[in-house]
PDB file of C-alpha atoms in Angstrom:
ATOM      1  CA  MET A 205     -31.152   7.910   2.257  1.00  0.00           C
ATOM      2  CA  GLY A 206     -31.151   6.455   5.735  1.00  0.00           C
ATOM      3  CA  LEU A 207     -28.342   5.042   7.817  1.00  0.00           C
ATOM      4  CA  SER A 208     -28.641   1.607   6.209  1.00  0.00           C
ATOM      5  CA  GLY A 209     -28.368   3.219   2.765  1.00  0.00           C
ATOM      6  CA  ILE A 210     -25.223   5.086   3.760  1.00  0.00           C
ATOM      7  CA  VAL A 211     -23.684   1.932   5.246  1.00  0.00           C
ATOM      8  CA  ASN A 212     -24.591   0.017   2.075  1.00  0.00           C
ATOM      9  CA  LEU A 213     -23.032   2.747  -0.067  1.00  0.00           C
ATOM     10  CA  PHE A 214     -19.772   2.748   1.904  1.00  0.00           C
ATOM     11  CA  THR A 215     -19.672  -1.057   1.739  1.00  0.00           C
ATOM     12  CA  ARG A 216     -20.032  -0.982  -2.040  1.00  0.00           C
ATOM     13  CA  ILE A 217     -17.399   1.764  -2.404  1.00  0.00           C
ATOM     14  CA  THR A 218     -14.998  -0.229  -0.219  1.00  0.00           C
ATOM     15  CA  GLU A 219     -15.610  -3.389  -2.250  1.00  0.00           C
ATOM     16  CA  LEU A 220     -15.022  -1.461  -5.484  1.00  0.00           C
ATOM     17  CA  ALA A 221     -11.770   0.044  -4.186  1.00  0.00           C
ATOM     18  CA  ALA A 222     -10.582  -3.351  -2.950  1.00  0.00           C
ATOM     19  CA  GLY A 223     -11.359  -4.875  -6.348  1.00  0.00           C
ATOM     20  CA  VAL A 224      -9.447  -2.150  -8.171  1.00  0.00           C
ATOM     21  CA  LEU A 225      -6.411  -2.553  -5.920  1.00  0.00           C
ATOM     22  CA  LYS A 226      -6.513  -6.352  -6.128  1.00  0.00           C
ATOM     23  CA  ASP A 227      -6.662  -6.305  -9.928  1.00  0.00           C
ATOM     24  CA  PHE A 228      -3.991  -3.596 -10.127  1.00  0.00           C
ATOM     25  CA  PHE A 229      -1.476  -5.316  -7.852  1.00  0.00           C
ATOM     26  CA  ALA A 230      -2.083  -8.710  -9.471  1.00  0.00           C
ATOM     27  CA  HIS A 231      -0.473  -7.369 -12.649  1.00  0.00           C
ATOM     28  CA  ILE A 232       2.383  -5.372 -11.134  1.00  0.00           C
ATOM     29  CA  ILE A 233       5.896  -6.753 -11.386  1.00  0.00           C
ATOM     30  CA  ILE A 234       8.559  -5.392  -9.052  1.00  0.00           C
ATOM     31  CA  LYS A 235      11.726  -5.068 -11.110  1.00  0.00           C
ATOM     32  CA  SER A 236      13.760  -3.685  -8.228  1.00  0.00           C
ATOM     33  CA  PHE A 237      12.869  -2.854  -4.635  1.00  0.00           C
ATOM     34  CA  ALA A 238      15.333  -1.574  -2.044  1.00  0.00           C
ATOM     35  CA  LEU A 239      14.584  -0.278   1.433  1.00  0.00           C
ATOM     36  CA  SER A 240      17.346   0.837   3.766  1.00  0.00           C
ATOM     37  CA  ILE A 241      16.664   2.163   7.247  1.00  0.00           C
ATOM     38  CA  LYS A 242      19.289   3.341   9.698  1.00  0.00           C
ATOM     39  CA  VAL A 243      17.624   3.595  13.112  1.00  0.00           C
ATOM     40  CA  GLY A 244      18.930   6.098  15.643  1.00  0.00           C
ATOM     41  CA  GLY A 245      17.972   7.397  19.056  1.00  0.00           C
ATOM     42  CA  LYS A 246      18.990   9.607  21.962  1.00  0.00           C
ATOM     43  CA  ASP A 247      21.235   6.892  23.402  1.00  0.00           C
ATOM     44  CA  ALA A 248      21.984   3.182  22.878  1.00  0.00           C
ATOM     45  CA  ALA A 249      18.933   1.993  24.834  1.00  0.00           C
ATOM     46  CA  ASP A 250      16.589   4.286  22.912  1.00  0.00           C
ATOM     47  CA  THR A 251      18.154   3.157  19.625  1.00  0.00           C
ATOM     48  CA  ALA A 252      17.654  -0.511  20.544  1.00  0.00           C
ATOM     49  CA  ILE A 253      13.985   0.062  21.390  1.00  0.00           C
ATOM     50  CA  ASN A 254      13.409   2.027  18.185  1.00  0.00           C
ATOM     51  CA  TYR A 255      15.197  -0.682  16.180  1.00  0.00           C
ATOM     52  CA  GLY A 256      12.888  -3.352  17.608  1.00  0.00           C
ATOM     53  CA  LYS A 257       9.796  -1.283  16.822  1.00  0.00           C
ATOM     54  CA  VAL A 258      10.908  -0.612  13.242  1.00  0.00           C
ATOM     55  CA  CYS A 259      11.769  -4.282  12.611  1.00  0.00           C
ATOM     56  CA  SER A 260       8.433  -5.453  14.048  1.00  0.00           C
ATOM     57  CA  VAL A 261       6.572  -3.315  11.500  1.00  0.00           C
ATOM     58  CA  VAL A 262       8.781  -3.237   8.404  1.00  0.00           C
ATOM     59  CA  TYR A 263       9.663  -6.929   8.006  1.00  0.00           C
ATOM     60  CA  PRO A 264       6.086  -8.313   8.221  1.00  0.00           C
ATOM     61  CA  LEU A 265       4.735  -5.516   6.011  1.00  0.00           C
ATOM     62  CA  THR A 266       7.448  -6.013   3.397  1.00  0.00           C
ATOM     63  CA  SER A 267       6.904  -9.762   3.486  1.00  0.00           C
ATOM     64  CA  ALA A 268       3.166  -9.337   2.904  1.00  0.00           C
ATOM     65  CA  VAL A 269       3.693  -6.956  -0.017  1.00  0.00           C
ATOM     66  CA  ILE A 270       6.461  -8.962  -1.677  1.00  0.00           C
ATOM     67  CA  SER A 271       4.698 -12.316  -1.293  1.00  0.00           C
ATOM     68  CA  SER A 272       1.541 -10.974  -2.935  1.00  0.00           C
ATOM     69  CA  MET A 273       3.349  -9.636  -6.021  1.00  0.00           C
ATOM     70  CA  LYS A 274       5.728 -10.860  -8.689  1.00  0.00           C
ATOM     71  CA  TYR A 275       9.273  -9.612  -8.285  1.00  0.00           C
ATOM     72  CA  THR A 276      12.747 -10.019  -9.729  1.00  0.00           C
ATOM     73  CA  HIS A 277      14.866  -8.399  -7.006  1.00  0.00           C
ATOM     74  CA  TYR A 278      14.277  -6.915  -3.575  1.00  0.00           C
ATOM     75  CA  GLY A 279      16.278  -6.087  -0.495  1.00  0.00           C
ATOM     76  CA  VAL A 280      15.500  -4.725   2.955  1.00  0.00           C
ATOM     77  CA  ASP A 281      18.248  -3.548   5.305  1.00  0.00           C
ATOM     78  CA  ILE A 282      17.528  -2.242   8.787  1.00  0.00           C
ATOM     79  CA  LEU A 283      20.552  -1.243  10.824  1.00  0.00           C
ATOM     80  CA  PRO A 284      20.858   0.365  14.264  1.00  0.00           C
ATOM     81  CA  ASP A 285      23.079   3.450  14.552  1.00  0.00           C
ATOM     82  CA  PHE A 286      24.287   3.527  18.152  1.00  0.00           C
ATOM     83  CA  THR A 287      25.968   6.914  17.759  1.00  0.00           C
ATOM     84  CA  GLU A 288      24.548   9.161  20.469  1.00  0.00           C
ATOM     85  CA  GLY A 289      21.822  11.425  19.097  1.00  0.00           C
ATOM     86  CA  ALA A 290      21.776   9.751  15.665  1.00  0.00           C
ATOM     87  CA  GLU A 291      18.691  10.393  13.558  1.00  0.00           C
ATOM     88  CA  THR A 292      16.698   7.713  11.775  1.00  0.00           C
ATOM     89  CA  LYS A 293      17.256   7.780   8.018  1.00  0.00           C
ATOM     90  CA  ILE A 294      15.167   6.013   5.383  1.00  0.00           C
ATOM     91  CA  GLU A 295      16.102   5.366   1.766  1.00  0.00           C
ATOM     92  CA  PHE A 296      13.628   3.743  -0.621  1.00  0.00           C
ATOM     93  CA  PHE A 297      13.979   2.820  -4.265  1.00  0.00           C
ATOM     94  CA  ALA A 298      11.582   0.865  -6.458  1.00  0.00           C
ATOM     95  CA  ILE A 299      10.921   0.163 -10.097  1.00  0.00           C
ATOM     96  CA  PHE A 300       7.510  -1.280 -10.941  1.00  0.00           C
ATOM     97  CA  LYS A 301       6.328  -2.598 -14.273  1.00  0.00           C
ATOM     98  CA  THR A 302       2.917  -3.339 -15.752  1.00  0.00           C
ATOM     99  CA  ARG A 303       1.287  -3.460 -19.150  1.00  0.00           C
ATOM    100  CA  ILE A 304      -0.983  -0.726 -20.455  1.00  0.00           C
ATOM    101  CA  ALA A 305      -3.523  -3.362 -21.518  1.00  0.00           C
ATOM    102  CA  HIS A 306      -3.930  -4.423 -17.887  1.00  0.00           C
ATOM    103  CA  LEU A 307      -4.550  -0.823 -16.812  1.00  0.00           C
ATOM    104  CA  VAL A 308      -7.136  -0.314 -19.565  1.00  0.00           C
ATOM    105  CA  LYS A 309      -8.856  -3.547 -18.542  1.00  0.00           C
ATOM    106  CA  ILE A 310      -9.015  -2.404 -14.905  1.00  0.00           C
ATOM    107  CA  VAL A 311     -10.400   1.015 -15.870  1.00  0.00           C
ATOM    108  CA  LEU A 312     -13.083  -0.529 -18.071  1.00  0.00           C
ATOM    109  CA  LYS A 313     -14.026  -3.255 -15.603  1.00  0.00           C
ATOM    110  CA  HIS A 314     -14.271  -1.056 -12.525  1.00  0.00           C
ATOM    111  CA  GLY A 315     -15.039   2.249 -14.247  1.00  0.00           C
ATOM    112  CA  PHE A 316     -18.488   1.071 -15.324  1.00  0.00           C
ATOM    113  CA  LYS A 317     -19.230  -0.093 -11.775  1.00  0.00           C
ATOM    114  CA  ALA A 318     -18.183   3.319 -10.440  1.00  0.00           C
ATOM    115  CA  LEU A 319     -20.325   5.151 -13.019  1.00  0.00           C
ATOM    116  CA  LYS A 320     -23.308   2.990 -12.112  1.00  0.00           C
ATOM    117  CA  MET A 321     -22.834   3.881  -8.435  1.00  0.00           C
ATOM    118  CA  LEU A 322     -22.560   7.584  -9.260  1.00  0.00           C
ATOM    119  CA  MET A 323     -25.768   7.452 -11.300  1.00  0.00           C
ATOM    120  CA  GLU A 324     -27.562   5.731  -8.409  1.00  0.00           C
ATOM    121  CA  LEU A 325     -26.300   8.439  -6.042  1.00  0.00           C
ATOM    122  CA  LYS A 326     -27.511  11.164  -8.387  1.00  0.00           C
ATOM    123  CA  ASN A 327     -30.948   9.527  -8.594  1.00  0.00           C
ATOM    124  CA  ILE A 328     -31.143   9.296  -4.805  1.00  0.00           C
ATOM    125  CA  LYS A 329     -30.059  12.932  -4.434  1.00  0.00           C
ATOM    126  CA  ASP A 330     -32.619  14.119  -7.020  1.00  0.00           C
ATOM    127  CA  ASN A 331     -35.472  12.283  -5.257  1.00  0.00           C
TER     128      ASN A 331
END
């Protein structure tokens, strides 16, 4: 197997993984999602910088996840703790729901594709 074969293999594995995740998350319902972050730092200036960095990552990421899934309740709280030497603390709680039938469907749909790829790999290795 040459370089193009390896690249092709990784492309197919990536596409398979993306398909599994897409199908899985399409059927997940978020019953409850809570994220609480208390941002600290060495001093007030450090805390403010850390707070900005955390907000710039957490809010867009949470928005992307929540908007792509069904949900009933979620909350995100990010608060700065200006107490000198305060540590950053993270609390996360989530309840997800799906149906077993959806999981079985995903396993059957993508499992056969994965087995086919494994058999092709075995044939290439044997030759």
